[in-house]
């Protein structure tokens, strides 16, 4: 949209940032070249809030001082991003971001540029529900595709005999491995693989009882054909876009012999038209 509206607050965002929009507007307006700050990303853990300023030009000393004063006064941590995602760096001390999954006695660490769910309360409920629905047992092996930093992988590992997580971003896999180590989980492995390309990975030849899929909006169509060959009996599909979930559900049911057991939605994005969906499939039966 080309329509620009002035917002004094935003109910979609966490209150800490949603109620600070006018303060942010004043901050940007006071910089020497406000038009060269096209976006601000937000990263939050259970206690801290990071603002990532996309700066198209280097900031001068006076602008950096303004940012520092703002961060100190409003209790934010500020990062700058002069280029691509790999250029995200703290203005001063780096943030030690982490969130807890108390139902599993887990704590996951992440970096400001990492993907995490925007709604921590709903995420905790979603993880608990996903593990309950997939129902991993001590004698079972579980595969978690699009695993990220281990948001589902590590909770599953507290119940299953072994869990394998696969993710396309090497930096997220590194974080997932570190999170497993920090939480004392030794029955989990992680691999880096682009799940949208033709796969020839060794883990494809392994057997898994259950699979969790949590793909981006584009869905998981490219990996679905591998699941029956791995002996997968149960699939839990978590989706942020109902359109691709419906497409992939049709393929699982009509091409690969799974049946839909249950499905529902979670209000991950309050005050918006978007939802997080969850669907459970089982091999065979009627």
Short mmCIF file of C-alpha atoms in Angstrom, two decimals, residues 2-271:
data_model
loop_
_atom_site.label_atom_id
_atom_site.label_comp_id
_atom_site.label_asym_id
_atom_site.label_seq_id
_atom_site.Cartn_x
_atom_site.Cartn_y
_atom_site.Cartn_z
CA UNK A 2 1.09 3.57 -0.66
CA UNK A 3 -1.15 4.93 2.10
CA UNK A 4 0.88 6.26 5.02
CA UNK A 5 -0.99 6.69 8.30
CA UNK A 6 0.14 8.25 11.56
CA UNK A 7 -0.23 5.78 14.43
CA UNK A 8 0.06 6.86 18.04
CA UNK A 9 0.04 3.26 19.23
CA UNK A 10 -0.32 -0.25 17.81
CA UNK A 11 -2.21 -3.05 19.55
CA UNK A 12 -0.67 -5.73 17.33
CA UNK A 13 2.80 -5.10 18.78
CA UNK A 14 3.95 -5.90 22.30
CA UNK A 15 2.87 -3.01 24.57
CA UNK A 16 6.46 -2.00 25.27
CA UNK A 17 6.97 -1.08 21.62
CA UNK A 18 3.34 -0.58 20.55
CA UNK A 19 2.93 2.27 23.04
CA UNK A 20 6.27 3.88 22.14
CA UNK A 21 5.57 4.67 18.48
CA UNK A 22 5.39 8.43 18.96
CA UNK A 23 8.64 8.39 20.94
CA UNK A 24 10.25 6.43 18.10
CA UNK A 25 8.87 8.88 15.57
CA UNK A 26 10.37 11.79 17.48
CA UNK A 27 13.69 9.94 17.72
CA UNK A 28 13.89 9.25 13.99
CA UNK A 29 12.78 12.78 13.16
CA UNK A 30 15.62 14.16 15.25
CA UNK A 31 18.35 12.27 13.38
CA UNK A 32 20.47 14.05 10.80
CA UNK A 33 19.12 11.95 7.89
CA UNK A 34 15.82 10.39 9.00
CA UNK A 35 14.96 9.30 5.47
CA UNK A 36 17.90 6.90 5.52
CA UNK A 37 16.32 4.77 8.30
CA UNK A 38 13.68 2.90 6.25
CA UNK A 39 12.74 0.27 8.83
CA UNK A 40 13.05 -0.88 12.43
CA UNK A 41 12.82 -4.55 13.39
CA UNK A 42 11.81 -5.68 16.86
CA UNK A 43 13.13 -8.71 18.75
CA UNK A 44 11.84 -9.54 22.22
CA UNK A 45 12.52 -12.17 24.81
CA UNK A 46 10.79 -12.65 28.16
CA UNK A 47 12.35 -9.48 29.58
CA UNK A 48 14.25 -7.42 26.98
CA UNK A 49 13.36 -5.56 23.78
CA UNK A 50 15.81 -5.07 20.91
CA UNK A 51 15.32 -2.52 18.13
CA UNK A 52 17.24 -3.15 14.90
CA UNK A 53 17.63 0.07 12.92
CA UNK A 54 18.21 -0.40 9.18
CA UNK A 55 20.63 2.46 8.46
CA UNK A 56 21.39 3.04 4.78
CA UNK A 57 24.17 5.51 5.67
CA UNK A 58 26.72 5.42 8.50
CA UNK A 59 25.52 7.25 11.60
CA UNK A 60 27.47 10.18 12.97
CA UNK A 61 28.50 10.57 16.61
CA UNK A 62 25.56 12.86 17.40
CA UNK A 63 23.03 10.41 15.94
CA UNK A 64 24.57 7.52 17.86
CA UNK A 65 24.33 9.59 21.05
CA UNK A 66 20.63 10.19 20.39
CA UNK A 67 20.08 6.46 19.99
CA UNK A 68 22.01 5.68 23.17
CA UNK A 69 20.09 8.27 25.18
CA UNK A 70 16.79 6.91 23.86
CA UNK A 71 17.77 3.32 24.66
CA UNK A 72 18.79 4.27 28.19
CA UNK A 73 15.66 6.32 28.86
CA UNK A 74 13.16 3.84 27.39
CA UNK A 75 14.99 0.60 28.32
CA UNK A 76 15.66 -0.68 24.81
CA UNK A 77 18.73 -2.40 23.33
CA UNK A 78 19.70 -1.00 19.94
CA UNK A 79 21.32 -2.78 17.00
CA UNK A 80 22.27 -1.34 13.61
CA UNK A 81 21.99 -3.02 10.21
CA UNK A 82 23.95 -1.14 7.50
CA UNK A 83 23.68 -3.98 4.95
CA UNK A 84 22.30 -7.52 4.75
CA UNK A 85 21.21 -9.67 7.71
CA UNK A 86 24.84 -10.61 8.41
CA UNK A 87 25.64 -6.95 9.21
CA UNK A 88 23.33 -6.73 12.25
CA UNK A 89 25.56 -5.54 15.12
CA UNK A 90 24.88 -4.00 18.54
CA UNK A 91 25.35 -0.28 19.00
CA UNK A 92 26.95 -1.07 22.35
CA UNK A 93 26.79 -4.31 24.36
CA UNK A 94 25.05 -7.28 22.66
CA UNK A 95 21.74 -8.53 24.01
CA UNK A 96 21.53 -11.93 25.68
CA UNK A 97 18.08 -12.92 24.45
CA UNK A 98 16.33 -16.06 25.67
CA UNK A 99 12.82 -17.34 26.28
CA UNK A 100 11.51 -20.05 28.56
CA UNK A 101 9.23 -23.00 27.92
CA UNK A 102 8.36 -23.72 31.56
CA UNK A 103 6.15 -26.70 30.76
CA UNK A 104 9.30 -28.52 29.62
CA UNK A 105 11.84 -26.85 31.92
CA UNK A 106 13.66 -25.42 28.88
CA UNK A 107 15.28 -22.09 28.04
CA UNK A 108 16.17 -21.20 24.44
CA UNK A 109 18.70 -18.56 23.49
CA UNK A 110 18.47 -16.59 20.22
CA UNK A 111 20.02 -13.65 18.38
CA UNK A 112 18.09 -10.48 17.44
CA UNK A 113 17.95 -11.45 13.75
CA UNK A 114 16.76 -15.03 14.35
CA UNK A 115 13.22 -16.14 13.59
CA UNK A 116 11.10 -16.59 16.71
CA UNK A 117 7.34 -16.55 17.19
CA UNK A 118 6.01 -13.04 17.80
CA UNK A 119 3.61 -14.03 20.58
CA UNK A 120 5.47 -15.74 23.41
CA UNK A 121 2.37 -16.66 25.43
CA UNK A 122 0.64 -18.33 22.48
CA UNK A 123 3.93 -19.97 21.48
CA UNK A 124 4.16 -21.69 24.88
CA UNK A 125 0.61 -22.96 24.51
CA UNK A 126 1.23 -24.01 20.91
CA UNK A 127 4.36 -26.00 21.79
CA UNK A 128 2.58 -27.77 24.63
CA UNK A 129 -0.37 -28.60 22.38
CA UNK A 130 1.88 -29.80 19.56
CA UNK A 131 3.76 -32.19 21.83
CA UNK A 132 0.48 -33.44 23.29
CA UNK A 133 -0.98 -34.10 19.83
CA UNK A 134 2.11 -35.74 18.35
CA UNK A 135 2.47 -37.77 21.57
CA UNK A 136 6.11 -38.91 21.20
CA UNK A 137 7.13 -41.99 23.21
CA UNK A 138 10.45 -43.09 24.65
CA UNK A 139 10.77 -45.86 22.06
CA UNK A 140 10.09 -43.53 19.09
CA UNK A 141 12.18 -41.39 16.75
CA UNK A 142 10.83 -37.99 15.70
CA UNK A 143 11.87 -35.77 12.79
CA UNK A 144 11.39 -31.99 13.08
CA UNK A 145 11.59 -30.25 9.69
CA UNK A 146 12.10 -26.47 9.47
CA UNK A 147 13.24 -26.66 13.09
CA UNK A 148 14.80 -23.19 13.50
CA UNK A 149 16.48 -22.74 16.88
CA UNK A 150 14.71 -25.82 18.31
CA UNK A 151 11.38 -24.33 19.41
CA UNK A 152 9.63 -27.70 18.92
CA UNK A 153 12.69 -29.96 18.67
CA UNK A 154 13.85 -29.57 22.25
CA UNK A 155 10.42 -30.04 23.88
CA UNK A 156 9.92 -33.15 21.75
CA UNK A 157 13.31 -34.43 22.91
CA UNK A 158 12.12 -34.34 26.52
CA UNK A 159 9.55 -37.01 25.61
CA UNK A 160 10.87 -39.00 22.62
CA UNK A 161 13.68 -41.51 22.41
CA UNK A 162 15.49 -39.47 19.74
CA UNK A 163 14.72 -36.32 17.75
CA UNK A 164 16.39 -35.08 14.55
CA UNK A 165 15.96 -31.42 13.58
CA UNK A 166 16.57 -30.10 10.06
CA UNK A 167 16.82 -26.42 9.09
CA UNK A 168 18.07 -24.52 6.05
CA UNK A 169 19.86 -21.70 7.90
CA UNK A 170 23.24 -22.78 9.29
CA UNK A 171 23.24 -20.06 11.94
CA UNK A 172 19.90 -21.29 13.32
CA UNK A 173 21.18 -24.87 13.44
CA UNK A 174 24.22 -23.66 15.38
CA UNK A 175 21.87 -21.96 17.84
CA UNK A 176 19.71 -25.10 18.09
CA UNK A 177 22.74 -27.26 18.89
CA UNK A 178 23.86 -24.81 21.54
CA UNK A 179 20.37 -24.74 23.04
CA UNK A 180 20.32 -28.53 23.22
CA UNK A 181 23.72 -28.52 24.93
CA UNK A 182 22.71 -25.80 27.40
CA UNK A 183 19.57 -27.74 28.32
CA UNK A 184 21.42 -31.04 28.77
CA UNK A 185 19.64 -32.88 25.94
CA UNK A 186 21.78 -35.61 24.40
CA UNK A 187 19.10 -37.43 22.37
CA UNK A 188 18.80 -34.75 19.66
CA UNK A 189 20.73 -34.14 16.41
CA UNK A 190 20.56 -31.27 13.96
CA UNK A 191 21.36 -31.02 10.25
CA UNK A 192 21.59 -28.14 7.79
CA UNK A 193 19.63 -28.75 4.57
CA UNK A 194 17.65 -26.65 2.12
CA UNK A 195 14.26 -28.32 2.28
CA UNK A 196 13.13 -26.65 -0.94
CA UNK A 197 15.78 -28.32 -3.10
CA UNK A 198 16.23 -31.92 -4.21
CA UNK A 199 17.44 -33.79 -1.16
CA UNK A 200 20.08 -36.51 -1.01
CA UNK A 201 20.71 -36.34 2.74
CA UNK A 202 21.68 -39.41 4.82
CA UNK A 203 18.89 -38.75 7.32
CA UNK A 204 16.36 -39.35 4.52
CA UNK A 205 17.30 -43.04 4.63
CA UNK A 206 16.53 -43.28 8.35
CA UNK A 207 13.24 -44.45 9.85
CA UNK A 208 11.06 -42.09 11.88
CA UNK A 209 7.81 -42.80 13.67
CA UNK A 210 6.56 -39.21 13.72
CA UNK A 211 7.26 -35.88 12.02
CA UNK A 212 6.61 -32.27 12.93
CA UNK A 213 6.44 -29.75 10.06
CA UNK A 214 6.63 -26.01 10.76
CA UNK A 215 7.39 -24.43 7.37
CA UNK A 216 7.27 -20.77 6.31
CA UNK A 217 4.31 -19.42 4.31
CA UNK A 218 5.41 -21.28 1.17
CA UNK A 219 4.60 -24.61 2.83
CA UNK A 220 6.31 -28.01 2.84
CA UNK A 221 5.28 -29.51 -0.50
CA UNK A 222 8.84 -30.42 -1.53
CA UNK A 223 9.40 -32.79 1.43
CA UNK A 224 6.02 -34.52 1.65
CA UNK A 225 6.90 -37.35 -0.73
CA UNK A 226 9.80 -38.45 1.48
CA UNK A 227 7.66 -39.03 4.57
CA UNK A 228 5.96 -42.33 3.61
CA UNK A 229 9.34 -43.78 2.55
CA UNK A 230 10.70 -43.07 6.04
CA UNK A 231 7.87 -45.03 7.63
CA UNK A 232 6.24 -41.97 9.21
CA UNK A 233 3.03 -42.93 10.99
CA UNK A 234 1.95 -39.53 12.36
CA UNK A 235 2.50 -35.97 11.10
CA UNK A 236 1.82 -32.73 12.93
CA UNK A 237 1.74 -29.73 10.59
CA UNK A 238 2.03 -26.20 12.04
CA UNK A 239 1.31 -23.45 9.52
CA UNK A 240 1.23 -19.65 9.42
CA UNK A 241 -0.66 -19.66 6.08
CA UNK A 242 -3.88 -21.69 5.71
CA UNK A 243 -3.60 -21.69 1.90
CA UNK A 244 -0.45 -23.79 1.74
CA UNK A 245 -1.62 -25.96 4.64
CA UNK A 246 -4.76 -26.81 2.63
CA UNK A 247 -2.66 -27.59 -0.45
CA UNK A 248 -0.23 -29.81 1.47
CA UNK A 249 -3.03 -31.50 3.42
CA UNK A 250 -4.62 -32.48 0.12
CA UNK A 251 -1.36 -34.03 -1.04
CA UNK A 252 -0.85 -35.93 2.22
CA UNK A 253 -4.37 -37.35 2.08
CA UNK A 254 -4.88 -38.01 -1.64
CA UNK A 255 -1.34 -38.93 -2.76
CA UNK A 256 0.40 -40.34 0.30
CA UNK A 257 -2.31 -42.21 2.19
CA UNK A 258 -2.61 -40.14 5.36
CA UNK A 259 -5.88 -39.12 6.98
CA UNK A 260 -6.64 -35.91 8.83
CA UNK A 261 -7.37 -36.61 12.50
CA UNK A 262 -7.87 -33.08 13.84
CA UNK A 263 -7.18 -29.44 13.06
CA UNK A 264 -7.51 -26.04 14.70
CA UNK A 265 -6.26 -22.47 14.79
CA UNK A 266 -4.40 -20.36 17.33
CA UNK A 267 -4.67 -16.58 17.71
CA UNK A 268 -0.93 -15.99 17.29
CA UNK A 269 -1.52 -12.55 15.73
CA UNK A 270 -4.27 -10.78 17.74
CA UNK A 271 -6.14 -7.88 16.09
#
